[in-house]
């Protein structure tokens, strides 16, 4: 049984350590940076935003686990060894993301920001409320998270479409795929939900050229953007321009080019922007350590690992 290394930055480490010790008291757990011991004994690395150079010190790694669904933080690391990289796919994380997507789609759809502003002024005024069945929502990325979010939105009654790289089949969801179908997908979407990974082909995809194709003359009363994928997908100055010009009627942003979002960013104070601190679907160690340990047990039993990242595709 090889030792397990826990190496995280930017998130609280204590909950992960506590949960590993609680669920696998028999395992040899090493903690970066202070309790590494003999690095040659480490077989599994569980990481989030690993510091540059981390992997160079561990010559016998067998598997690297990302403690989140995204792996862009790993692929950006020039020392990443040639071993399988496994990402989190877990119902707990998926449900958290679908909650977030449903909350923010409904917030825009039900004009909640307007009612919040009215409440501050003690104003009692109703606004026209279209039915969800007349509102077109588009989900960019129909992977584990996008598919579930699309189905939840469908269940809420929205007209849902999804866009992915390869052709998918999601019951009740209109399907678009590939670059050739992006424009048609955007033109029919009033509320755009982005759950793409950050890769060489998706970075900057939320730019003016694409935002201005969203459907503005539908019953939603304008076009809305919800990005919970990655900050690198969005061009923040273009989003501000789109909001100022009315190309976008509102935006919910959970991820940013630079995190935490710098205090001087105009996004903080824009009246049509809702900001959350990259916690649309936080990785909760209470649910996810069991997932990682299960994968380690599979590996040690000679079973194939699940959810291994395709490095060439970048996700
Ligand atoms: P998946 O790998 O399961 O799905 C990715 C989807 O994106 C797939 O449908 C894929 O297409 C599509 N895609 C990738 N590249 C392209 C492209 N060039 N053109 C069109 N579609 C493309 O990932 P998950 O659903 O598990 O997670 C998605 C992302 O969500 C993560 O990478 C991460 O960045 C983000 N995330 C954010 C969190 C937060 O708290 N804000 C929490 C967790 C994840 P295809 O199906 O054809 O392969
Ligand atoms: C993830 C994230 O990728 O939290 O899981 O961003």
Short mmCIF file of C-alpha atoms and ligand atoms in Angstrom, two decimals:
data_model
loop_
_atom_site.label_atom_id
_atom_site.label_comp_id
_atom_site.label_asym_id
_atom_site.label_seq_id
_atom_site.Cartn_x
_atom_site.Cartn_y
_atom_site.Cartn_z
CA UNK A 1 0.00 0.00 0.00
CA UNK A 2 1.62 3.22 -1.12
CA UNK A 3 1.39 6.39 0.94
CA UNK A 4 -1.17 9.07 0.09
CA UNK A 5 -0.02 12.65 -0.27
CA UNK A 6 -2.40 15.54 0.40
CA UNK A 7 -1.14 18.75 -1.23
CA UNK A 8 -3.56 21.66 -1.48
CA UNK A 9 -3.36 25.41 -1.72
CA UNK A 10 -6.15 27.96 -1.80
CA UNK A 11 -8.62 25.78 0.14
CA UNK A 12 -8.80 24.71 3.76
CA UNK A 13 -6.69 21.58 4.21
CA UNK A 14 -7.91 20.57 7.66
CA UNK A 15 -11.26 19.11 6.57
CA UNK A 16 -9.55 16.90 3.97
CA UNK A 17 -6.94 15.68 6.45
CA UNK A 18 -9.58 14.97 9.09
CA UNK A 19 -11.72 13.01 6.65
CA UNK A 20 -8.81 10.95 5.27
CA UNK A 21 -7.82 10.05 8.83
CA UNK A 22 -11.41 9.22 9.79
CA UNK A 23 -12.14 7.02 6.76
CA UNK A 24 -8.71 5.44 6.29
CA UNK A 25 -6.94 5.40 9.68
CA UNK A 26 -4.78 2.50 8.45
CA UNK A 27 -3.36 4.49 5.51
CA UNK A 28 -0.03 6.30 5.55
CA UNK A 29 -1.09 9.93 4.97
CA UNK A 30 1.55 12.51 4.12
CA UNK A 31 0.85 16.22 4.22
CA UNK A 32 2.57 18.75 1.98
CA UNK A 33 4.71 20.67 2.81
CA UNK A 34 5.57 19.72 6.38
CA UNK A 35 4.96 15.96 6.68
CA UNK A 36 6.30 14.35 3.51
CA UNK A 37 8.71 11.76 4.94
CA UNK A 38 10.35 9.48 2.38
CA UNK A 39 8.88 10.80 -0.86
CA UNK A 40 9.64 7.53 -2.69
CA UNK A 41 6.90 5.85 -0.64
CA UNK A 42 4.19 8.15 -1.98
CA UNK A 43 2.02 6.43 -4.62
CA UNK A 44 -1.05 8.70 -4.72
CA UNK A 45 -1.19 12.48 -4.76
CA UNK A 46 -4.47 14.24 -3.91
CA UNK A 47 -4.06 17.83 -4.99
CA UNK A 48 -5.77 21.13 -5.52
CA UNK A 49 -3.78 23.93 -7.12
CA UNK A 50 -0.51 22.11 -6.56
CA UNK A 51 2.46 24.42 -6.28
CA UNK A 52 4.87 24.44 -9.22
CA UNK A 53 7.61 21.89 -8.75
CA UNK A 54 5.59 19.68 -6.38
CA UNK A 55 5.70 16.57 -8.53
CA UNK A 56 9.42 16.64 -9.21
CA UNK A 57 10.00 15.38 -5.66
CA UNK A 58 7.82 12.26 -6.01
CA UNK A 59 9.40 9.72 -8.34
CA UNK A 60 7.06 6.78 -7.65
CA UNK A 61 3.65 8.39 -8.08
CA UNK A 62 1.07 6.06 -9.60
CA UNK A 63 -2.00 8.31 -9.77
CA UNK A 64 -2.78 11.99 -9.30
CA UNK A 65 -6.25 12.92 -8.05
CA UNK A 66 -7.67 16.37 -8.60
CA UNK A 67 -9.82 17.24 -5.59
CA UNK A 68 -12.24 18.99 -7.94
CA UNK A 69 -13.93 18.36 -11.25
CA UNK A 70 -11.61 20.70 -13.16
CA UNK A 71 -8.04 19.73 -13.92
CA UNK A 72 -6.78 22.90 -15.61
CA UNK A 73 -4.83 23.61 -12.40
CA UNK A 74 -2.90 20.38 -13.00
CA UNK A 75 -2.37 20.51 -16.73
CA UNK A 76 -0.83 23.96 -16.35
CA UNK A 77 1.91 22.38 -14.23
CA UNK A 78 5.04 21.77 -16.33
CA UNK A 79 6.25 19.02 -13.95
CA UNK A 80 3.12 16.92 -14.25
CA UNK A 81 4.39 13.32 -14.47
CA UNK A 82 3.11 10.88 -17.04
CA UNK A 83 0.71 9.04 -14.72
CA UNK A 84 -3.11 8.92 -14.84
CA UNK A 85 -4.85 12.09 -13.66
CA UNK A 86 -8.26 11.39 -12.15
CA UNK A 87 -10.90 14.04 -11.56
CA UNK A 88 -13.88 14.15 -9.23
CA UNK A 89 -17.18 12.93 -10.55
CA UNK A 90 -19.54 12.62 -7.61
CA UNK A 91 -23.28 13.11 -7.06
CA UNK A 92 -22.59 15.55 -4.21
CA UNK A 93 -20.61 17.89 -6.46
CA UNK A 94 -23.03 17.47 -9.36
CA UNK A 95 -26.06 18.30 -7.23
CA UNK A 96 -24.37 21.40 -5.81
CA UNK A 97 -23.76 22.68 -9.33
CA UNK A 98 -27.30 21.95 -10.44
CA UNK A 99 -28.60 23.83 -7.37
CA UNK A 100 -26.46 26.81 -8.35
CA UNK A 101 -27.57 26.77 -11.96
CA UNK A 102 -31.25 26.43 -11.03
CA UNK A 103 -30.96 29.23 -8.47
CA UNK A 104 -29.40 31.71 -10.88
CA UNK A 105 -31.48 30.84 -13.92
CA UNK A 106 -34.58 31.29 -11.77
CA UNK A 107 -33.21 34.49 -10.25
CA UNK A 108 -32.92 36.09 -13.70
CA UNK A 109 -36.12 34.51 -14.98
CA UNK A 110 -38.16 35.66 -11.95
CA UNK A 111 -36.56 39.18 -12.01
CA UNK A 112 -35.45 38.73 -8.41
CA UNK A 113 -32.76 41.44 -8.54
CA UNK A 114 -35.46 43.93 -9.54
CA UNK A 115 -37.67 42.90 -6.65
CA UNK A 116 -34.70 43.13 -4.24
CA UNK A 117 -34.07 46.70 -5.43
CA UNK A 118 -37.77 47.52 -5.09
CA UNK A 119 -37.87 46.13 -1.56
CA UNK A 120 -35.04 48.46 -0.54
CA UNK A 121 -37.24 51.35 -1.77
CA UNK A 122 -40.49 49.84 -0.34
CA UNK A 123 -41.93 49.68 -3.85
CA UNK A 124 -44.86 47.29 -4.50
CA UNK A 125 -44.83 46.73 -8.27
CA UNK A 126 -45.35 43.59 -10.32
CA UNK A 127 -43.43 42.92 -13.52
CA UNK A 128 -44.54 40.77 -16.40
CA UNK A 129 -43.65 37.14 -15.67
CA UNK A 130 -43.32 34.79 -18.65
CA UNK A 131 -43.70 31.05 -18.16
CA UNK A 132 -40.49 29.02 -18.07
CA UNK A 133 -41.82 27.02 -21.01
CA UNK A 134 -41.37 30.12 -23.18
CA UNK A 135 -37.81 30.87 -22.08
CA UNK A 136 -34.84 29.40 -23.98
CA UNK A 137 -31.89 28.39 -21.80
CA UNK A 138 -28.65 27.19 -23.39
CA UNK A 139 -26.11 25.10 -21.49
CA UNK A 140 -22.55 25.20 -22.81
CA UNK A 141 -20.87 21.93 -21.92
CA UNK A 142 -22.96 18.78 -21.63
CA UNK A 143 -20.53 16.80 -19.50
CA UNK A 144 -21.25 15.45 -16.05
CA UNK A 145 -22.32 18.84 -14.67
CA UNK A 146 -23.90 20.36 -17.77
CA UNK A 147 -26.04 17.33 -18.46
CA UNK A 148 -27.46 17.22 -14.95
CA UNK A 149 -28.07 20.99 -14.89
CA UNK A 150 -29.83 20.76 -18.26
CA UNK A 151 -32.12 18.02 -16.97
CA UNK A 152 -32.95 20.00 -13.81
CA UNK A 153 -33.79 23.06 -15.93
CA UNK A 154 -35.87 20.90 -18.20
CA UNK A 155 -37.76 19.63 -15.16
CA UNK A 156 -38.43 23.26 -14.20
CA UNK A 157 -40.08 23.68 -17.57
CA UNK A 158 -37.50 25.72 -19.52
CA UNK A 159 -36.80 25.20 -23.22
CA UNK A 160 -33.33 23.78 -22.83
CA UNK A 161 -30.59 23.30 -25.40
CA UNK A 162 -27.05 22.11 -24.85
CA UNK A 163 -23.79 22.51 -26.75
CA UNK A 164 -20.80 20.19 -26.52
CA UNK A 165 -17.78 19.20 -28.56
CA UNK A 166 -19.14 15.82 -29.61
CA UNK A 167 -22.74 14.82 -30.28
CA UNK A 168 -24.75 14.03 -27.15
CA UNK A 169 -28.22 12.74 -26.40
CA UNK A 170 -30.03 14.26 -23.40
CA UNK A 171 -33.77 13.54 -23.17
CA UNK A 172 -35.88 16.65 -23.78
CA UNK A 173 -32.84 18.81 -24.54
CA UNK A 174 -32.16 20.25 -28.00
CA UNK A 175 -28.65 19.23 -28.95
CA UNK A 176 -25.94 21.26 -30.72
CA UNK A 177 -22.33 20.29 -31.09
CA UNK A 178 -19.05 21.49 -32.49
CA UNK A 179 -17.91 24.91 -33.64
CA UNK A 180 -20.17 24.77 -36.69
CA UNK A 181 -23.32 24.72 -34.52
CA UNK A 182 -22.22 27.26 -31.91
CA UNK A 183 -23.82 30.24 -33.62
CA UNK A 184 -27.22 28.57 -34.00
CA UNK A 185 -27.07 27.48 -30.36
CA UNK A 186 -26.28 31.03 -29.19
CA UNK A 187 -28.93 32.66 -31.37
CA UNK A 188 -31.72 30.57 -29.83
CA UNK A 189 -30.51 31.04 -26.19
CA UNK A 190 -31.76 33.81 -23.90
CA UNK A 191 -30.11 32.58 -20.71
CA UNK A 192 -26.66 31.13 -21.35
CA UNK A 193 -25.19 28.82 -18.70
CA UNK A 194 -21.51 28.02 -19.15
CA UNK A 195 -20.16 24.79 -17.66
CA UNK A 196 -17.22 24.28 -19.99
CA UNK A 197 -13.71 23.33 -18.89
CA UNK A 198 -10.87 25.73 -19.59
CA UNK A 199 -8.88 24.38 -22.54
CA UNK A 200 -6.97 25.86 -25.46
CA UNK A 201 -10.18 25.80 -27.51
CA UNK A 202 -12.60 27.20 -24.90
CA UNK A 203 -10.57 30.04 -23.39
CA UNK A 204 -12.12 33.40 -24.20
CA UNK A 205 -15.25 31.84 -25.66
CA UNK A 206 -17.44 34.21 -23.62
CA UNK A 207 -16.39 37.23 -25.67
CA UNK A 208 -18.42 40.01 -27.27
CA UNK A 209 -18.46 38.34 -30.67
CA UNK A 210 -20.39 35.44 -29.12
CA UNK A 211 -22.36 37.30 -26.44
CA UNK A 212 -23.90 39.58 -29.04
CA UNK A 213 -25.40 36.53 -30.79
CA UNK A 214 -27.58 35.62 -27.80
CA UNK A 215 -31.32 36.07 -28.25
CA UNK A 216 -32.38 39.43 -26.84
CA UNK A 217 -35.90 39.71 -28.21
CA UNK A 218 -37.38 36.69 -26.42
CA UNK A 219 -39.80 36.69 -23.50
CA UNK A 220 -36.94 36.70 -20.96
CA UNK A 221 -36.61 40.41 -21.74
CA UNK A 222 -32.93 40.31 -22.69
CA UNK A 223 -29.94 37.98 -22.66
CA UNK A 224 -28.34 36.68 -19.46
CA UNK A 225 -25.03 34.95 -18.79
CA UNK A 226 -24.22 32.53 -15.98
CA UNK A 227 -20.60 31.34 -15.89
CA UNK A 228 -19.63 28.70 -13.35
CA UNK A 229 -17.05 26.97 -15.59
CA UNK A 230 -13.76 28.84 -15.37
CA UNK A 231 -12.71 32.48 -15.40
CA UNK A 232 -10.45 31.88 -18.40
CA UNK A 233 -13.55 31.29 -20.51
CA UNK A 234 -14.73 34.87 -20.14
CA UNK A 235 -13.37 38.20 -21.40
CA UNK A 236 -14.35 40.38 -18.47
CA UNK A 237 -14.04 43.68 -20.29
CA UNK A 238 -16.35 42.31 -23.01
CA UNK A 239 -18.92 41.25 -20.41
CA UNK A 240 -18.89 44.78 -18.97
CA UNK A 241 -19.27 46.27 -22.45
CA UNK A 242 -22.13 43.88 -23.21
CA UNK A 243 -23.88 44.86 -19.98
CA UNK A 244 -23.35 48.58 -20.53
CA UNK A 245 -24.62 48.39 -24.11
CA UNK A 246 -27.63 46.22 -23.21
CA UNK A 247 -26.34 43.21 -25.14
CA UNK A 248 -26.55 41.43 -21.80
CA UNK A 249 -29.37 42.24 -19.36
CA UNK A 250 -27.59 40.54 -16.48
CA UNK A 251 -24.80 38.17 -15.50
CA UNK A 252 -24.01 35.76 -12.69
CA UNK A 253 -20.31 35.04 -12.38
CA UNK A 254 -18.76 32.48 -10.04
CA UNK A 255 -15.31 32.30 -11.66
CA UNK A 256 -12.87 34.98 -12.74
CA UNK A 257 -9.64 35.45 -14.66
CA UNK A 258 -8.00 36.42 -11.38
CA UNK A 259 -9.31 34.98 -8.11
CA UNK A 260 -10.17 36.43 -5.67
CA UNK A 261 -11.73 39.03 -7.96
CA UNK A 262 -9.58 42.15 -7.44
CA UNK A 263 -11.35 44.88 -5.40
CA UNK A 264 -10.90 47.38 -8.25
CA UNK A 265 -12.86 45.27 -10.75
CA UNK A 266 -15.95 47.10 -11.98
CA UNK A 267 -17.80 43.78 -11.94
CA UNK A 268 -18.16 44.12 -8.14
CA UNK A 269 -20.34 47.19 -8.38
CA UNK A 270 -22.14 46.70 -11.67
CA UNK A 271 -25.88 46.79 -10.89
CA UNK A 272 -26.65 43.86 -13.20
CA UNK A 273 -23.92 41.53 -12.00
CA UNK A 274 -24.23 38.87 -9.30
CA UNK A 275 -20.92 37.60 -7.97
CA UNK A 276 -20.16 34.44 -6.01
CA UNK A 277 -16.66 33.45 -4.81
CA UNK A 278 -16.00 30.34 -6.94
CA UNK A 279 -18.23 28.17 -4.80
CA UNK A 280 -20.93 27.13 -7.26
CA UNK A 281 -20.02 23.54 -6.46
CA UNK A 282 -17.46 23.39 -3.72
CA UNK A 283 -15.60 20.13 -3.17
CA UNK A 284 -16.78 18.90 0.22
CA UNK A 285 -14.30 16.48 1.82
CA UNK A 286 -17.17 14.89 3.78
CA UNK A 287 -18.43 13.51 0.47
CA UNK A 288 -15.35 13.36 -1.73
CA UNK A 289 -12.66 11.64 0.36
CA UNK A 290 -14.70 8.43 0.17
CA UNK A 291 -14.75 8.84 -3.62
CA UNK A 292 -10.93 9.14 -3.79
CA UNK A 293 -10.36 6.24 -1.39
CA UNK A 294 -12.69 4.09 -3.48
CA UNK A 295 -10.59 4.83 -6.55
CA UNK A 296 -7.37 4.00 -4.71
CA UNK A 297 -8.86 0.68 -3.60
CA UNK A 298 -9.87 -0.04 -7.22
CA UNK A 299 -6.35 0.73 -8.38
CA UNK A 300 -4.81 -1.53 -5.74
CA UNK A 301 -7.23 -4.32 -6.64
CA UNK A 302 -6.12 -4.06 -10.29
CA UNK A 303 -9.44 -2.56 -11.50
CA UNK A 304 -9.34 0.28 -14.03
CA UNK A 305 -9.48 3.82 -12.64
CA UNK A 306 -12.61 5.83 -13.39
CA UNK A 307 -12.80 9.40 -14.69
CA UNK A 308 -9.26 9.52 -16.01
CA UNK A 309 -8.60 12.80 -17.77
CA UNK A 310 -7.90 12.89 -21.49
CA UNK A 311 -4.77 15.00 -21.46
CA UNK A 312 -4.79 15.62 -25.19
CA UNK A 313 -8.34 17.05 -25.03
CA UNK A 314 -7.42 19.02 -21.90
CA UNK A 315 -10.39 17.92 -19.77
P1 LIG B 1 -16.85 17.23 -18.24
O1 LIG B 1 -15.47 16.93 -18.70
O2 LIG B 1 -17.71 16.10 -17.80
O3 LIG B 1 -17.65 18.03 -19.37
C1 LIG B 1 -17.08 19.02 -20.14
C2 LIG B 1 -18.05 19.38 -21.25
O4 LIG B 1 -17.50 20.45 -22.00
C3 LIG B 1 -18.28 18.22 -22.23
O5 LIG B 1 -19.63 18.17 -22.64
C4 LIG B 1 -17.41 18.60 -23.41
O6 LIG B 1 -17.85 18.10 -24.67
C5 LIG B 1 -17.55 20.10 -23.38
N1 LIG B 1 -16.46 20.74 -24.12
C6 LIG B 1 -15.13 20.69 -23.88
N2 LIG B 1 -14.46 21.36 -24.83
C7 LIG B 1 -15.38 21.82 -25.69
C8 LIG B 1 -15.32 22.58 -26.90
N3 LIG B 1 -14.15 22.97 -27.42
N4 LIG B 1 -16.47 22.85 -27.54
C9 LIG B 1 -17.67 22.44 -27.05
N5 LIG B 1 -17.79 21.73 -25.90
C10 LIG B 1 -16.67 21.43 -25.24
O7 LIG B 1 -16.70 18.30 -17.06
P2 LIG B 1 -17.70 18.60 -15.86
O8 LIG B 1 -19.05 18.73 -16.41
O9 LIG B 1 -17.49 17.64 -14.76
O10 LIG B 1 -17.13 20.02 -15.38
C11 LIG B 1 -17.10 21.11 -16.26
C12 LIG B 1 -16.27 22.24 -15.68
O11 LIG B 1 -16.97 22.87 -14.61
C13 LIG B 1 -14.94 21.84 -15.03
O12 LIG B 1 -13.95 21.61 -15.99
C14 LIG B 1 -14.65 23.06 -14.17
O13 LIG B 1 -13.93 24.00 -14.92
C15 LIG B 1 -16.03 23.61 -13.83
N6 LIG B 1 -16.36 23.47 -12.42
C16 LIG B 1 -16.59 24.60 -11.68
C17 LIG B 1 -16.95 24.52 -10.36
C18 LIG B 1 -17.28 25.73 -9.59
O14 LIG B 1 -17.48 25.63 -8.37
N7 LIG B 1 -17.39 26.90 -10.21
C19 LIG B 1 -17.05 23.22 -9.69
C20 LIG B 1 -16.79 22.10 -10.54
C21 LIG B 1 -16.45 22.23 -11.85
P3 LIG B 1 -17.92 16.52 -24.94
O15 LIG B 1 -19.09 16.05 -24.09
O16 LIG B 1 -18.20 16.43 -26.37
O17 LIG B 1 -16.63 15.95 -24.50
C1 LIG B 2 -13.78 22.28 -9.49
C2 LIG B 2 -13.96 23.60 -8.88
O1 LIG B 2 -13.21 22.19 -10.58
O2 LIG B 2 -14.33 23.67 -7.69
O3 LIG B 2 -14.21 21.29 -8.88
O4 LIG B 2 -13.75 24.61 -9.56
#
